[in-house]
Amino acid sequence: MKKILLLQTLLLTLSSCIKDELPNMECDIMAAYAGVEAPDEVFFQLSDTLAPINADYASEMIQFQRVTPWADLSKAAPRFVLSPGAIIYPESGTVRDFSNDTTHVYFCIAEDCIPMFREMKTNGLSVEQQLLKASQEGKHIRTYFVQFKHSRTEAADVVEYNFENYFLEKKKQKYYEWSDLYPDGTEREVPNWATANAGFATARGSALPEEYPTVPLQGQGVDGGNCVKLETSSTGAFGELFGMPLAAGNLYLGTFNLSMALTNTLKATRFGENSTLDRKPIKMTGFYRYFPGTQMTDSNGAPVSGIDCPALYCVVYKNHDAQGNSVVLYGDDISTSALVVARAEVKEWKVNTDDWVPFSLDFDWREPLDEALLKAKGYNFAIVCSSSKDGAEFIGAIGSKLYVDNFKLYYEPEQ
């Protein structure tokens, strides 16, 4: 009898806990679907009807990419998967005009803020104004910007990457980011260059922006402009605790997924995301300086013999697999994936020189470029730089420094 009473008491307690459970405070868009009629007329690839969203949901910009130039977006109705209990305003499936790269604002409202949202409809300000104000005041309401991005040809005969356009990350201004301007001089909505600085912030949050593995250097570039310094750095006690004793300075075309930084580091680097190939590249040039650190260490931080070596290369890969699934390459397959069709890489290094070292790399094509696939925006490319080539596996020499500047990518002239 005592056991029965004890069980009943336990069930009543659990029931009470469930009833008293607080509303969810999460307000993330977890997935976004295009919601367009005739998607095969809107997108080059049907898988692009699902917008890419990193698992850490860090970005407020959601882009449906590789949209055809002739797409009719006057009546698109994007649909969203949200955090449990959350709602979105305007509602998921609302028809809106996304023509001409128009950006529309959406507000994701956490479950605990829904009662406040219901009351907003009777206030003097517009709902949008009230939601923005509440978000700025720290309420669990998140602002998103949604856009259908037409594929725009960026490839002139020569495309330059001079690393002049950099800035502190917008949320906490703890580290630097880089993004090239569009050919017409306008800013990109999403930076095209990425680093692992966000992961370093988790390990050494007290570091100043200039103390991160990847930083800009003003006035020290090849032509007196700015350049980028990548330095293999200690992650301190926190990094050692997680078996990640060092962080290589890195810079690459793509995105960084912070949610994977501690659990599966090689999957955190998403190479070539948002960089679609428009024409066939034939050569890459640029400048570097490299100074290896004095002591190589393994993934446990133990000293080992050898001299550190950097990495600097460009790869071209198919952005869909044989089943039509969208593909991005990571740190664990950027060198081994069968989808890689071409690679240009610095293989011989001059070290410990104060003079800038020029390089010129021809592409090694593993298979012919498919012109039909090229027109369908079926190739991505990534330029990758690292101060320690095995840094993703936490092998390298703390203090190794790679300086890079003035990259150029040469394309086949248009016929």
mmCIF file of C-alpha atoms in Angstrom:
data_model
loop_
_atom_site.group_PDB
_atom_site.id
_atom_site.type_symbol
_atom_site.label_atom_id
_atom_site.label_comp_id
_atom_site.label_asym_id
_atom_site.label_seq_id
_atom_site.Cartn_x
_atom_site.Cartn_y
_atom_site.Cartn_z
ATOM 1 C CA MET A 1 0.000 0.000 0.000
ATOM 2 C CA LYS A 2 2.855 2.361 0.846
ATOM 3 C CA LYS A 3 4.400 1.656 -2.581
ATOM 4 C CA ILE A 4 1.102 2.523 -4.297
ATOM 5 C CA LEU A 5 0.787 5.781 -2.350
ATOM 6 C CA LEU A 6 4.412 6.618 -3.155
ATOM 7 C CA LEU A 7 3.793 5.984 -6.856
ATOM 8 C CA GLN A 8 0.669 8.136 -6.820
ATOM 9 C CA THR A 9 2.561 10.943 -5.119
ATOM 10 C CA LEU A 10 5.343 10.695 -7.704
ATOM 11 C CA LEU A 11 2.859 10.807 -10.596
ATOM 12 C CA LEU A 12 1.102 13.831 -9.094
ATOM 13 C CA THR A 13 4.465 15.575 -8.664
ATOM 14 C CA LEU A 14 5.459 14.880 -12.260
ATOM 15 C CA SER A 15 2.067 16.057 -13.483
ATOM 16 C CA SER A 16 2.447 19.253 -11.491
ATOM 17 C CA CYS A 17 5.934 19.811 -12.926
ATOM 18 C CA ILE A 18 4.625 19.387 -16.464
ATOM 19 C CA LYS A 19 1.792 21.835 -15.829
ATOM 20 C CA ASP A 20 4.172 24.364 -14.263
ATOM 21 C CA GLU A 21 6.791 24.049 -17.006
ATOM 22 C CA LEU A 22 7.826 27.482 -18.241
ATOM 23 C CA PRO A 23 7.109 28.495 -21.841
ATOM 24 C CA ASN A 24 9.956 28.013 -24.298
ATOM 25 C CA MET A 25 12.205 31.067 -24.750
ATOM 26 C CA GLU A 26 13.787 29.976 -28.063
ATOM 27 C CA CYS A 27 12.977 31.976 -31.185
ATOM 28 C CA ASP A 28 14.913 30.501 -34.099
ATOM 29 C CA ILE A 29 13.992 29.694 -37.676
ATOM 30 C CA MET A 30 15.266 26.132 -37.963
ATOM 31 C CA ALA A 31 14.378 25.526 -41.621
ATOM 32 C CA ALA A 32 13.033 27.648 -44.475
ATOM 33 C CA TYR A 33 11.228 26.464 -47.633
ATOM 34 C CA ALA A 34 10.754 28.654 -50.702
ATOM 35 C CA GLY A 35 7.007 28.183 -51.147
ATOM 36 C CA VAL A 36 6.982 29.036 -54.862
ATOM 37 C CA GLU A 37 4.950 27.742 -57.759
ATOM 38 C CA ALA A 38 6.921 26.004 -60.537
ATOM 39 C CA PRO A 39 10.134 25.677 -58.479
ATOM 40 C CA ASP A 40 11.959 24.228 -61.491
ATOM 41 C CA GLU A 41 11.510 27.644 -63.132
ATOM 42 C CA VAL A 42 12.731 29.524 -60.071
ATOM 43 C CA PHE A 43 15.801 27.474 -59.118
ATOM 44 C CA PHE A 44 18.605 25.857 -61.071
ATOM 45 C CA GLN A 45 18.428 22.912 -58.640
ATOM 46 C CA LEU A 46 15.253 21.771 -56.844
ATOM 47 C CA SER A 47 17.171 21.136 -53.613
ATOM 48 C CA ASP A 48 17.745 24.902 -53.373
ATOM 49 C CA THR A 49 14.083 25.363 -52.451
ATOM 50 C CA LEU A 50 15.403 24.667 -48.937
ATOM 51 C CA ALA A 51 17.505 27.607 -47.731
ATOM 52 C CA PRO A 52 20.868 26.817 -46.083
ATOM 53 C CA ILE A 53 20.735 27.495 -42.342
ATOM 54 C CA ASN A 54 23.634 26.649 -40.035
ATOM 55 C CA ALA A 55 22.842 24.454 -37.069
ATOM 56 C CA ASP A 56 23.771 27.272 -34.668
ATOM 57 C CA TYR A 57 21.185 29.572 -36.333
ATOM 58 C CA ALA A 58 23.630 32.452 -35.922
ATOM 59 C CA SER A 59 22.704 34.496 -38.988
ATOM 60 C CA GLU A 60 19.658 36.738 -39.286
ATOM 61 C CA MET A 61 19.911 36.669 -43.095
ATOM 62 C CA ILE A 62 18.195 33.753 -44.846
ATOM 63 C CA GLN A 63 18.851 33.465 -48.580
ATOM 64 C CA PHE A 64 17.267 31.171 -51.106
ATOM 65 C CA GLN A 65 20.227 30.841 -53.437
ATOM 66 C CA ARG A 66 20.957 30.079 -57.088
ATOM 67 C CA VAL A 67 17.709 31.636 -58.311
ATOM 68 C CA THR A 68 17.340 31.789 -62.093
ATOM 69 C CA PRO A 69 17.505 35.255 -63.715
ATOM 70 C CA TRP A 70 14.020 34.777 -65.221
ATOM 71 C CA ALA A 71 12.277 33.661 -62.010
ATOM 72 C CA ASP A 72 8.899 35.218 -61.164
ATOM 73 C CA LEU A 73 9.035 35.963 -57.437
ATOM 74 C CA SER A 74 6.070 38.309 -57.204
ATOM 75 C CA LYS A 75 3.988 35.758 -55.273
ATOM 76 C CA ALA A 76 6.428 33.722 -53.171
ATOM 77 C CA ALA A 77 5.164 32.332 -49.856
ATOM 78 C CA PRO A 78 8.096 31.062 -47.759
ATOM 79 C CA ARG A 79 7.317 28.483 -45.085
ATOM 80 C CA PHE A 80 9.291 28.047 -41.887
ATOM 81 C CA VAL A 81 10.057 25.449 -39.226
ATOM 82 C CA LEU A 82 10.465 27.219 -35.876
ATOM 83 C CA SER A 83 11.685 26.543 -32.364
ATOM 84 C CA PRO A 84 9.113 24.534 -30.365
ATOM 85 C CA GLY A 85 6.205 26.742 -29.316
ATOM 86 C CA ALA A 86 7.344 29.764 -31.337
ATOM 87 C CA ILE A 87 5.297 31.609 -33.965
ATOM 88 C CA ILE A 88 6.339 33.894 -36.818
ATOM 89 C CA TYR A 89 5.045 37.242 -38.078
ATOM 90 C CA PRO A 90 3.961 37.485 -40.842
ATOM 91 C CA GLU A 91 2.637 33.940 -40.708
ATOM 92 C CA SER A 92 4.418 31.103 -42.453
ATOM 93 C CA GLY A 93 3.081 30.811 -46.001
ATOM 94 C CA THR A 94 2.187 34.500 -46.359
ATOM 95 C CA VAL A 95 2.423 35.579 -50.010
ATOM 96 C CA ARG A 96 4.917 38.425 -50.570
ATOM 97 C CA ASP A 97 6.686 40.038 -53.515
ATOM 98 C CA PHE A 98 10.387 39.078 -53.516
ATOM 99 C CA SER A 99 11.146 40.447 -56.987
ATOM 100 C CA ASN A 100 14.427 42.294 -57.675
ATOM 101 C CA ASP A 101 16.303 40.853 -54.665
ATOM 102 C CA THR A 102 13.757 42.443 -52.316
ATOM 103 C CA THR A 103 14.417 41.660 -48.658
ATOM 104 C CA HIS A 104 11.446 41.078 -46.339
ATOM 105 C CA VAL A 105 11.518 41.139 -42.550
ATOM 106 C CA TYR A 106 10.093 38.366 -40.381
ATOM 107 C CA PHE A 107 9.848 38.209 -36.597
ATOM 108 C CA CYS A 108 10.208 34.875 -34.800
ATOM 109 C CA ILE A 109 8.407 35.126 -31.450
ATOM 110 C CA ALA A 110 9.227 32.746 -28.617
ATOM 111 C CA GLU A 111 6.424 30.977 -26.796
ATOM 112 C CA ASP A 112 6.893 33.106 -23.661
ATOM 113 C CA CYS A 113 6.336 36.324 -25.673
ATOM 114 C CA ILE A 114 3.197 35.259 -27.526
ATOM 115 C CA PRO A 115 0.777 36.837 -24.956
ATOM 116 C CA MET A 116 2.622 40.154 -25.348
ATOM 117 C CA PHE A 117 2.422 39.812 -29.142
ATOM 118 C CA ARG A 118 -1.347 39.264 -28.989
ATOM 119 C CA GLU A 119 -1.740 42.559 -27.113
ATOM 120 C CA MET A 120 0.358 44.447 -29.671
ATOM 121 C CA LYS A 121 -2.449 44.382 -32.210
ATOM 122 C CA THR A 122 -4.393 46.955 -30.171
ATOM 123 C CA ASN A 123 -1.526 49.441 -29.664
ATOM 124 C CA GLY A 124 -0.926 52.643 -31.652
ATOM 125 C CA LEU A 125 2.350 51.629 -33.290
ATOM 126 C CA SER A 126 2.427 49.121 -36.111
ATOM 127 C CA VAL A 127 2.987 45.507 -35.173
ATOM 128 C CA GLU A 128 6.386 45.583 -36.892
ATOM 129 C CA GLN A 129 7.489 48.641 -34.918
ATOM 130 C CA GLN A 130 6.391 47.099 -31.640
ATOM 131 C CA LEU A 131 8.120 43.794 -32.373
ATOM 132 C CA LEU A 132 11.359 45.527 -33.308
ATOM 133 C CA LYS A 133 11.227 47.642 -30.155
ATOM 134 C CA ALA A 134 10.557 44.587 -27.983
ATOM 135 C CA SER A 135 13.434 42.716 -29.626
ATOM 136 C CA GLN A 136 15.797 45.630 -28.983
ATOM 137 C CA GLU A 137 14.694 45.634 -25.347
ATOM 138 C CA GLY A 138 15.836 42.026 -24.958
ATOM 139 C CA LYS A 139 12.537 40.198 -25.369
ATOM 140 C CA HIS A 140 12.685 36.725 -26.931
ATOM 141 C CA ILE A 141 11.804 38.005 -30.386
ATOM 142 C CA ARG A 142 14.266 37.563 -33.225
ATOM 143 C CA THR A 143 14.394 39.590 -36.423
ATOM 144 C CA TYR A 144 15.111 37.750 -39.683
ATOM 145 C CA PHE A 145 15.741 39.079 -43.190
ATOM 146 C CA VAL A 146 14.607 36.779 -46.001
ATOM 147 C CA GLN A 147 15.693 37.122 -49.609
ATOM 148 C CA PHE A 148 15.685 35.208 -52.881
ATOM 149 C CA LYS A 149 19.153 35.728 -54.322
ATOM 150 C CA HIS A 150 19.462 35.763 -58.097
ATOM 151 C CA SER A 151 22.690 34.242 -59.349
ATOM 152 C CA ARG A 152 24.806 37.163 -60.411
ATOM 153 C CA THR A 153 27.904 36.692 -62.531
ATOM 154 C CA GLU A 154 30.879 37.970 -60.565
ATOM 155 C CA ALA A 155 33.640 36.512 -62.704
ATOM 156 C CA ALA A 156 35.352 39.048 -64.904
ATOM 157 C CA ASP A 157 38.468 37.752 -66.612
ATOM 158 C CA VAL A 158 40.280 38.438 -63.315
ATOM 159 C CA VAL A 159 38.678 38.640 -59.847
ATOM 160 C CA GLU A 160 40.744 40.240 -57.073
ATOM 161 C CA TYR A 161 40.642 39.529 -53.342
ATOM 162 C CA ASN A 162 42.588 42.249 -51.549
ATOM 163 C CA PHE A 163 41.130 41.893 -48.010
ATOM 164 C CA GLU A 164 40.559 45.626 -47.633
ATOM 165 C CA ASN A 165 36.951 45.295 -46.486
ATOM 166 C CA TYR A 166 36.934 43.999 -42.907
ATOM 167 C CA PHE A 167 35.024 44.818 -39.729
ATOM 168 C CA LEU A 168 34.371 43.634 -36.186
ATOM 169 C CA GLU A 169 31.582 41.059 -35.998
ATOM 170 C CA LYS A 170 28.357 42.875 -35.429
ATOM 171 C CA LYS A 171 26.887 41.232 -32.315
ATOM 172 C CA LYS A 172 29.647 41.558 -29.715
ATOM 173 C CA GLN A 173 32.519 43.055 -31.739
ATOM 174 C CA LYS A 174 34.975 40.542 -30.326
ATOM 175 C CA TYR A 175 36.783 39.518 -33.531
ATOM 176 C CA TYR A 176 37.247 40.495 -37.169
ATOM 177 C CA GLU A 177 35.409 39.315 -40.275
ATOM 178 C CA TRP A 178 36.061 39.895 -43.991
ATOM 179 C CA SER A 179 33.742 40.281 -46.957
ATOM 180 C CA ASP A 180 34.421 41.328 -50.537
ATOM 181 C CA LEU A 181 32.195 43.901 -52.156
ATOM 182 C CA TYR A 182 30.112 43.005 -55.177
ATOM 183 C CA PRO A 183 31.591 44.153 -58.513
ATOM 184 C CA ASP A 184 29.267 47.193 -58.462
ATOM 185 C CA GLY A 185 30.708 48.257 -55.091
ATOM 186 C CA THR A 186 27.729 47.258 -52.929
ATOM 187 C CA GLU A 187 28.018 45.289 -49.680
ATOM 188 C CA ARG A 188 27.194 41.611 -49.540
ATOM 189 C CA GLU A 189 24.291 40.595 -47.320
ATOM 190 C CA VAL A 190 26.311 37.630 -45.994
ATOM 191 C CA PRO A 191 30.144 37.757 -45.721
ATOM 192 C CA ASN A 192 31.797 35.515 -48.300
ATOM 193 C CA TRP A 193 34.955 34.928 -46.215
ATOM 194 C CA ALA A 194 34.935 32.969 -42.952
ATOM 195 C CA THR A 195 37.329 32.153 -40.114
ATOM 196 C CA ALA A 196 37.264 30.064 -36.955
ATOM 197 C CA ASN A 197 37.577 33.191 -34.814
ATOM 198 C CA ALA A 198 34.106 32.513 -33.415
ATOM 199 C CA GLY A 199 35.330 29.177 -32.066
ATOM 200 C CA PHE A 200 38.367 30.837 -30.487
ATOM 201 C CA ALA A 201 35.998 33.273 -28.749
ATOM 202 C CA THR A 202 34.442 30.302 -26.958
ATOM 203 C CA ALA A 203 37.834 29.177 -25.654
ATOM 204 C CA ARG A 204 39.352 32.589 -24.870
ATOM 205 C CA GLY A 205 36.500 35.025 -24.607
ATOM 206 C CA SER A 206 38.661 37.627 -22.840
ATOM 207 C CA ALA A 207 41.031 37.980 -25.812
ATOM 208 C CA LEU A 208 41.178 41.345 -27.561
ATOM 209 C CA PRO A 209 40.250 41.419 -31.272
ATOM 210 C CA GLU A 210 43.948 41.775 -32.183
ATOM 211 C CA GLU A 211 44.778 38.622 -30.191
ATOM 212 C CA TYR A 212 42.624 36.269 -32.276
ATOM 213 C CA PRO A 213 44.161 33.751 -34.716
ATOM 214 C CA THR A 214 43.028 35.706 -37.813
ATOM 215 C CA VAL A 215 43.440 39.490 -37.797
ATOM 216 C CA PRO A 216 43.931 42.373 -40.269
ATOM 217 C CA LEU A 217 47.175 44.348 -40.436
ATOM 218 C CA GLN A 218 46.752 47.914 -41.599
ATOM 219 C CA GLY A 219 49.294 49.329 -44.029
ATOM 220 C CA GLN A 220 51.466 46.197 -44.075
ATOM 221 C CA GLY A 221 50.225 44.662 -47.323
ATOM 222 C CA VAL A 222 52.087 44.143 -50.569
ATOM 223 C CA ASP A 223 51.116 47.539 -51.992
ATOM 224 C CA GLY A 224 50.926 49.441 -48.702
ATOM 225 C CA GLY A 225 47.301 48.502 -48.079
ATOM 226 C CA ASN A 226 45.970 45.951 -45.617
ATOM 227 C CA CYS A 227 46.771 42.252 -45.386
ATOM 228 C CA VAL A 228 45.687 39.344 -43.179
ATOM 229 C CA LYS A 229 47.773 37.631 -40.494
ATOM 230 C CA LEU A 230 46.907 34.040 -39.592
ATOM 231 C CA GLU A 231 48.622 32.771 -36.444
ATOM 232 C CA THR A 232 48.464 29.389 -34.719
ATOM 233 C CA SER A 233 47.462 30.243 -31.158
ATOM 234 C CA SER A 234 47.010 28.534 -27.814
ATOM 235 C CA THR A 235 43.401 28.024 -26.762
ATOM 236 C CA GLY A 236 44.363 28.076 -23.084
ATOM 237 C CA ALA A 237 43.013 25.919 -20.272
ATOM 238 C CA PHE A 238 39.540 25.710 -21.825
ATOM 239 C CA GLY A 239 40.899 24.351 -25.101
ATOM 240 C CA GLU A 240 43.114 21.829 -23.339
ATOM 241 C CA LEU A 241 40.115 20.625 -21.336
ATOM 242 C CA PHE A 242 38.331 19.721 -24.577
ATOM 243 C CA GLY A 243 41.414 18.246 -26.234
ATOM 244 C CA MET A 244 41.842 21.272 -28.506
ATOM 245 C CA PRO A 245 45.137 22.808 -27.378
ATOM 246 C CA LEU A 246 45.634 25.141 -30.344
ATOM 247 C CA ALA A 247 43.741 27.008 -33.027
ATOM 248 C CA ALA A 248 45.296 27.637 -36.415
ATOM 249 C CA GLY A 249 44.638 30.973 -38.024
ATOM 250 C CA ASN A 250 42.445 30.319 -41.053
ATOM 251 C CA LEU A 251 40.622 32.231 -43.751
ATOM 252 C CA TYR A 252 38.446 30.699 -46.453
ATOM 253 C CA LEU A 253 35.531 31.309 -48.772
ATOM 254 C CA GLY A 254 32.571 29.766 -46.956
ATOM 255 C CA THR A 255 30.907 29.839 -43.546
ATOM 256 C CA PHE A 256 31.744 28.693 -40.024
ATOM 257 C CA ASN A 257 29.238 26.647 -37.985
ATOM 258 C CA LEU A 258 29.915 27.505 -34.353
ATOM 259 C CA SER A 259 27.610 24.767 -33.013
ATOM 260 C CA MET A 260 30.046 22.127 -34.323
ATOM 261 C CA ALA A 261 33.215 23.792 -33.017
ATOM 262 C CA LEU A 262 33.439 21.695 -29.842
ATOM 263 C CA THR A 263 31.729 18.485 -30.928
ATOM 264 C CA ASN A 264 32.964 17.902 -34.487
ATOM 265 C CA THR A 265 35.479 20.571 -35.441
ATOM 266 C CA LEU A 266 36.069 19.311 -38.970
ATOM 267 C CA LYS A 267 32.357 19.805 -39.747
ATOM 268 C CA ALA A 268 32.434 23.416 -38.496
ATOM 269 C CA THR A 269 34.187 24.693 -41.623
ATOM 270 C CA ARG A 270 31.792 24.823 -44.593
ATOM 271 C CA PHE A 271 34.057 25.471 -47.577
ATOM 272 C CA GLY A 272 32.717 27.259 -50.638
ATOM 273 C CA GLU A 273 29.206 27.841 -49.319
ATOM 274 C CA ASN A 274 27.684 30.797 -51.211
ATOM 275 C CA SER A 275 30.540 30.849 -53.787
ATOM 276 C CA THR A 276 29.087 29.551 -57.044
ATOM 277 C CA LEU A 277 31.355 29.231 -60.067
ATOM 278 C CA ASP A 278 30.380 31.277 -63.129
ATOM 279 C CA ARG A 279 33.289 30.523 -65.448
ATOM 280 C CA LYS A 280 36.228 28.131 -65.632
ATOM 281 C CA PRO A 281 39.189 29.257 -63.486
ATOM 282 C CA ILE A 282 42.614 28.691 -65.004
ATOM 283 C CA LYS A 283 45.071 30.279 -62.569
ATOM 284 C CA MET A 284 45.366 31.720 -59.052
ATOM 285 C CA THR A 285 48.041 34.194 -57.937
ATOM 286 C CA GLY A 286 48.857 36.071 -54.757
ATOM 287 C CA PHE A 287 51.454 36.821 -52.114
ATOM 288 C CA TYR A 288 52.399 35.283 -48.773
ATOM 289 C CA ARG A 289 54.982 35.343 -45.992
ATOM 290 C CA TYR A 290 55.412 32.434 -43.588
ATOM 291 C CA PHE A 291 57.189 32.042 -40.261
ATOM 292 C CA PRO A 292 56.846 28.572 -38.663
ATOM 293 C CA GLY A 293 56.625 28.298 -34.886
ATOM 294 C CA THR A 294 59.527 26.789 -32.980
ATOM 295 C CA GLN A 295 57.905 23.655 -31.530
ATOM 296 C CA MET A 296 55.479 21.254 -33.183
ATOM 297 C CA THR A 297 52.918 19.646 -30.884
ATOM 298 C CA ASP A 298 50.386 16.863 -31.391
ATOM 299 C CA SER A 299 46.655 16.888 -30.692
ATOM 300 C CA ASN A 300 47.382 16.340 -26.983
ATOM 301 C CA GLY A 301 49.720 19.321 -26.856
ATOM 302 C CA ALA A 302 52.786 17.080 -26.496
ATOM 303 C CA PRO A 303 56.000 18.143 -28.311
ATOM 304 C CA VAL A 304 56.816 16.219 -31.509
ATOM 305 C CA SER A 305 59.556 16.544 -34.089
ATOM 306 C CA GLY A 306 59.096 18.333 -37.384
ATOM 307 C CA ILE A 307 58.506 21.813 -38.813
ATOM 308 C CA ASP A 308 55.079 23.336 -39.203
ATOM 309 C CA CYS A 309 53.716 23.946 -42.696
ATOM 310 C CA PRO A 310 50.834 26.199 -43.830
ATOM 311 C CA ALA A 311 48.097 25.555 -46.376
ATOM 312 C CA LEU A 312 46.976 27.716 -49.276
ATOM 313 C CA TYR A 313 44.835 26.312 -52.083
ATOM 314 C CA CYS A 314 41.714 26.668 -54.205
ATOM 315 C CA VAL A 315 39.280 23.843 -55.001
ATOM 316 C CA VAL A 316 36.348 23.527 -57.397
ATOM 317 C CA TYR A 317 33.650 20.979 -56.548
ATOM 318 C CA LYS A 318 30.180 19.879 -57.624
ATOM 319 C CA ASN A 319 27.583 21.296 -55.243
ATOM 320 C CA HIS A 320 25.107 18.431 -55.697
ATOM 321 C CA ASP A 321 25.641 14.691 -55.408
ATOM 322 C CA ALA A 322 24.413 12.000 -57.800
ATOM 323 C CA GLN A 323 21.027 11.917 -56.042
ATOM 324 C CA GLY A 324 20.529 15.674 -56.457
ATOM 325 C CA ASN A 325 21.182 16.538 -52.817
ATOM 326 C CA SER A 326 22.843 19.877 -52.097
ATOM 327 C CA VAL A 327 26.478 19.484 -50.996
ATOM 328 C CA VAL A 328 29.006 21.588 -49.117
ATOM 329 C CA LEU A 329 32.492 20.306 -48.308
ATOM 330 C CA TYR A 330 34.010 20.294 -44.817
ATOM 331 C CA GLY A 331 37.392 20.005 -43.184
ATOM 332 C CA ASP A 332 37.208 16.215 -43.304
ATOM 333 C CA ASP A 333 36.537 15.865 -47.044
ATOM 334 C CA ILE A 334 37.795 18.999 -48.791
ATOM 335 C CA SER A 335 40.864 17.047 -49.974
ATOM 336 C CA THR A 336 39.301 13.624 -50.492
ATOM 337 C CA SER A 337 35.770 14.102 -51.853
ATOM 338 C CA ALA A 338 35.044 12.604 -55.262
ATOM 339 C CA LEU A 339 33.026 15.759 -55.997
ATOM 340 C CA VAL A 340 36.226 17.838 -56.174
ATOM 341 C CA VAL A 341 37.018 18.390 -59.866
ATOM 342 C CA ALA A 342 39.967 20.801 -59.705
ATOM 343 C CA ARG A 343 42.633 22.003 -57.281
ATOM 344 C CA ALA A 344 45.376 24.641 -57.299
ATOM 345 C CA GLU A 345 47.784 24.542 -54.335
ATOM 346 C CA VAL A 346 51.012 26.040 -53.017
ATOM 347 C CA LYS A 347 53.260 23.010 -52.441
ATOM 348 C CA GLU A 348 56.704 24.564 -51.985
ATOM 349 C CA TRP A 349 57.169 27.260 -49.351
ATOM 350 C CA LYS A 350 59.770 29.937 -48.693
ATOM 351 C CA VAL A 351 59.939 30.634 -44.966
ATOM 352 C CA ASN A 352 61.302 33.263 -42.589
ATOM 353 C CA THR A 353 61.539 36.021 -45.176
ATOM 354 C CA ASP A 354 60.452 39.610 -44.668
ATOM 355 C CA ASP A 355 59.836 39.984 -48.387
ATOM 356 C CA TRP A 356 56.472 39.064 -49.810
ATOM 357 C CA VAL A 357 56.669 35.827 -51.802
ATOM 358 C CA PRO A 358 54.584 35.773 -55.018
ATOM 359 C CA PHE A 359 52.873 32.550 -56.142
ATOM 360 C CA SER A 360 51.160 31.506 -59.362
ATOM 361 C CA LEU A 361 49.134 28.296 -59.436
ATOM 362 C CA ASP A 362 47.626 26.417 -62.361
ATOM 363 C CA PHE A 363 44.549 24.299 -61.738
ATOM 364 C CA ASP A 364 44.874 20.529 -61.876
ATOM 365 C CA TRP A 365 41.599 19.303 -63.414
ATOM 366 C CA ARG A 366 40.594 15.793 -62.413
ATOM 367 C CA GLU A 367 37.788 15.743 -64.965
ATOM 368 C CA PRO A 368 36.593 18.101 -67.721
ATOM 369 C CA LEU A 369 34.350 20.967 -66.709
ATOM 370 C CA ASP A 370 30.734 20.187 -67.606
ATOM 371 C CA GLU A 371 29.428 23.266 -69.432
ATOM 372 C CA ALA A 372 25.792 22.303 -68.855
ATOM 373 C CA LEU A 373 26.453 21.921 -65.117
ATOM 374 C CA LEU A 374 28.324 25.228 -65.080
ATOM 375 C CA LYS A 375 25.324 27.027 -66.613
ATOM 376 C CA ALA A 376 23.088 25.375 -63.999
ATOM 377 C CA LYS A 377 25.273 26.830 -61.206
ATOM 378 C CA GLY A 378 26.371 23.326 -60.293
ATOM 379 C CA TYR A 379 29.909 24.133 -59.130
ATOM 380 C CA ASN A 380 31.179 25.851 -56.004
ATOM 381 C CA PHE A 381 34.724 26.933 -55.301
ATOM 382 C CA ALA A 382 36.706 27.703 -52.163
ATOM 383 C CA ILE A 383 39.999 29.466 -51.468
ATOM 384 C CA VAL A 384 41.499 28.145 -48.222
ATOM 385 C CA CYS A 385 44.372 29.476 -46.079
ATOM 386 C CA SER A 386 45.721 28.140 -42.764
ATOM 387 C CA SER A 387 48.786 28.903 -40.645
ATOM 388 C CA SER A 388 49.079 25.160 -39.822
ATOM 389 C CA LYS A 389 47.909 22.692 -42.476
ATOM 390 C CA ASP A 390 46.914 20.130 -39.821
ATOM 391 C CA GLY A 391 45.456 22.722 -37.474
ATOM 392 C CA ALA A 392 41.930 21.305 -37.873
ATOM 393 C CA GLU A 393 43.270 18.204 -36.104
ATOM 394 C CA PHE A 394 45.041 20.425 -33.514
ATOM 395 C CA ILE A 395 48.507 19.596 -34.796
ATOM 396 C CA GLY A 396 50.917 22.473 -35.401
ATOM 397 C CA ALA A 397 53.316 24.913 -33.785
ATOM 398 C CA ILE A 398 51.985 27.744 -31.648
ATOM 399 C CA GLY A 399 53.341 30.978 -33.074
ATOM 400 C CA SER A 400 53.315 29.898 -36.738
ATOM 401 C CA LYS A 401 52.360 32.953 -38.802
ATOM 402 C CA LEU A 402 51.042 33.107 -42.366
ATOM 403 C CA TYR A 403 50.499 36.503 -43.974
ATOM 404 C CA VAL A 404 48.400 36.670 -47.170
ATOM 405 C CA ASP A 405 47.472 39.453 -49.560
ATOM 406 C CA ASN A 406 46.228 40.350 -53.027
ATOM 407 C CA PHE A 407 44.833 37.084 -54.364
ATOM 408 C CA LYS A 408 43.692 36.987 -57.978
ATOM 409 C CA LEU A 409 41.627 34.329 -59.705
ATOM 410 C CA TYR A 410 41.976 34.212 -63.503
ATOM 411 C CA TYR A 411 39.156 32.819 -65.648
ATOM 412 C CA GLU A 412 38.925 31.646 -69.215
ATOM 413 C CA PRO A 413 37.939 34.595 -71.389
ATOM 414 C CA GLU A 414 34.356 34.499 -72.565
ATOM 415 C CA GLN A 415 33.998 33.321 -76.149
#
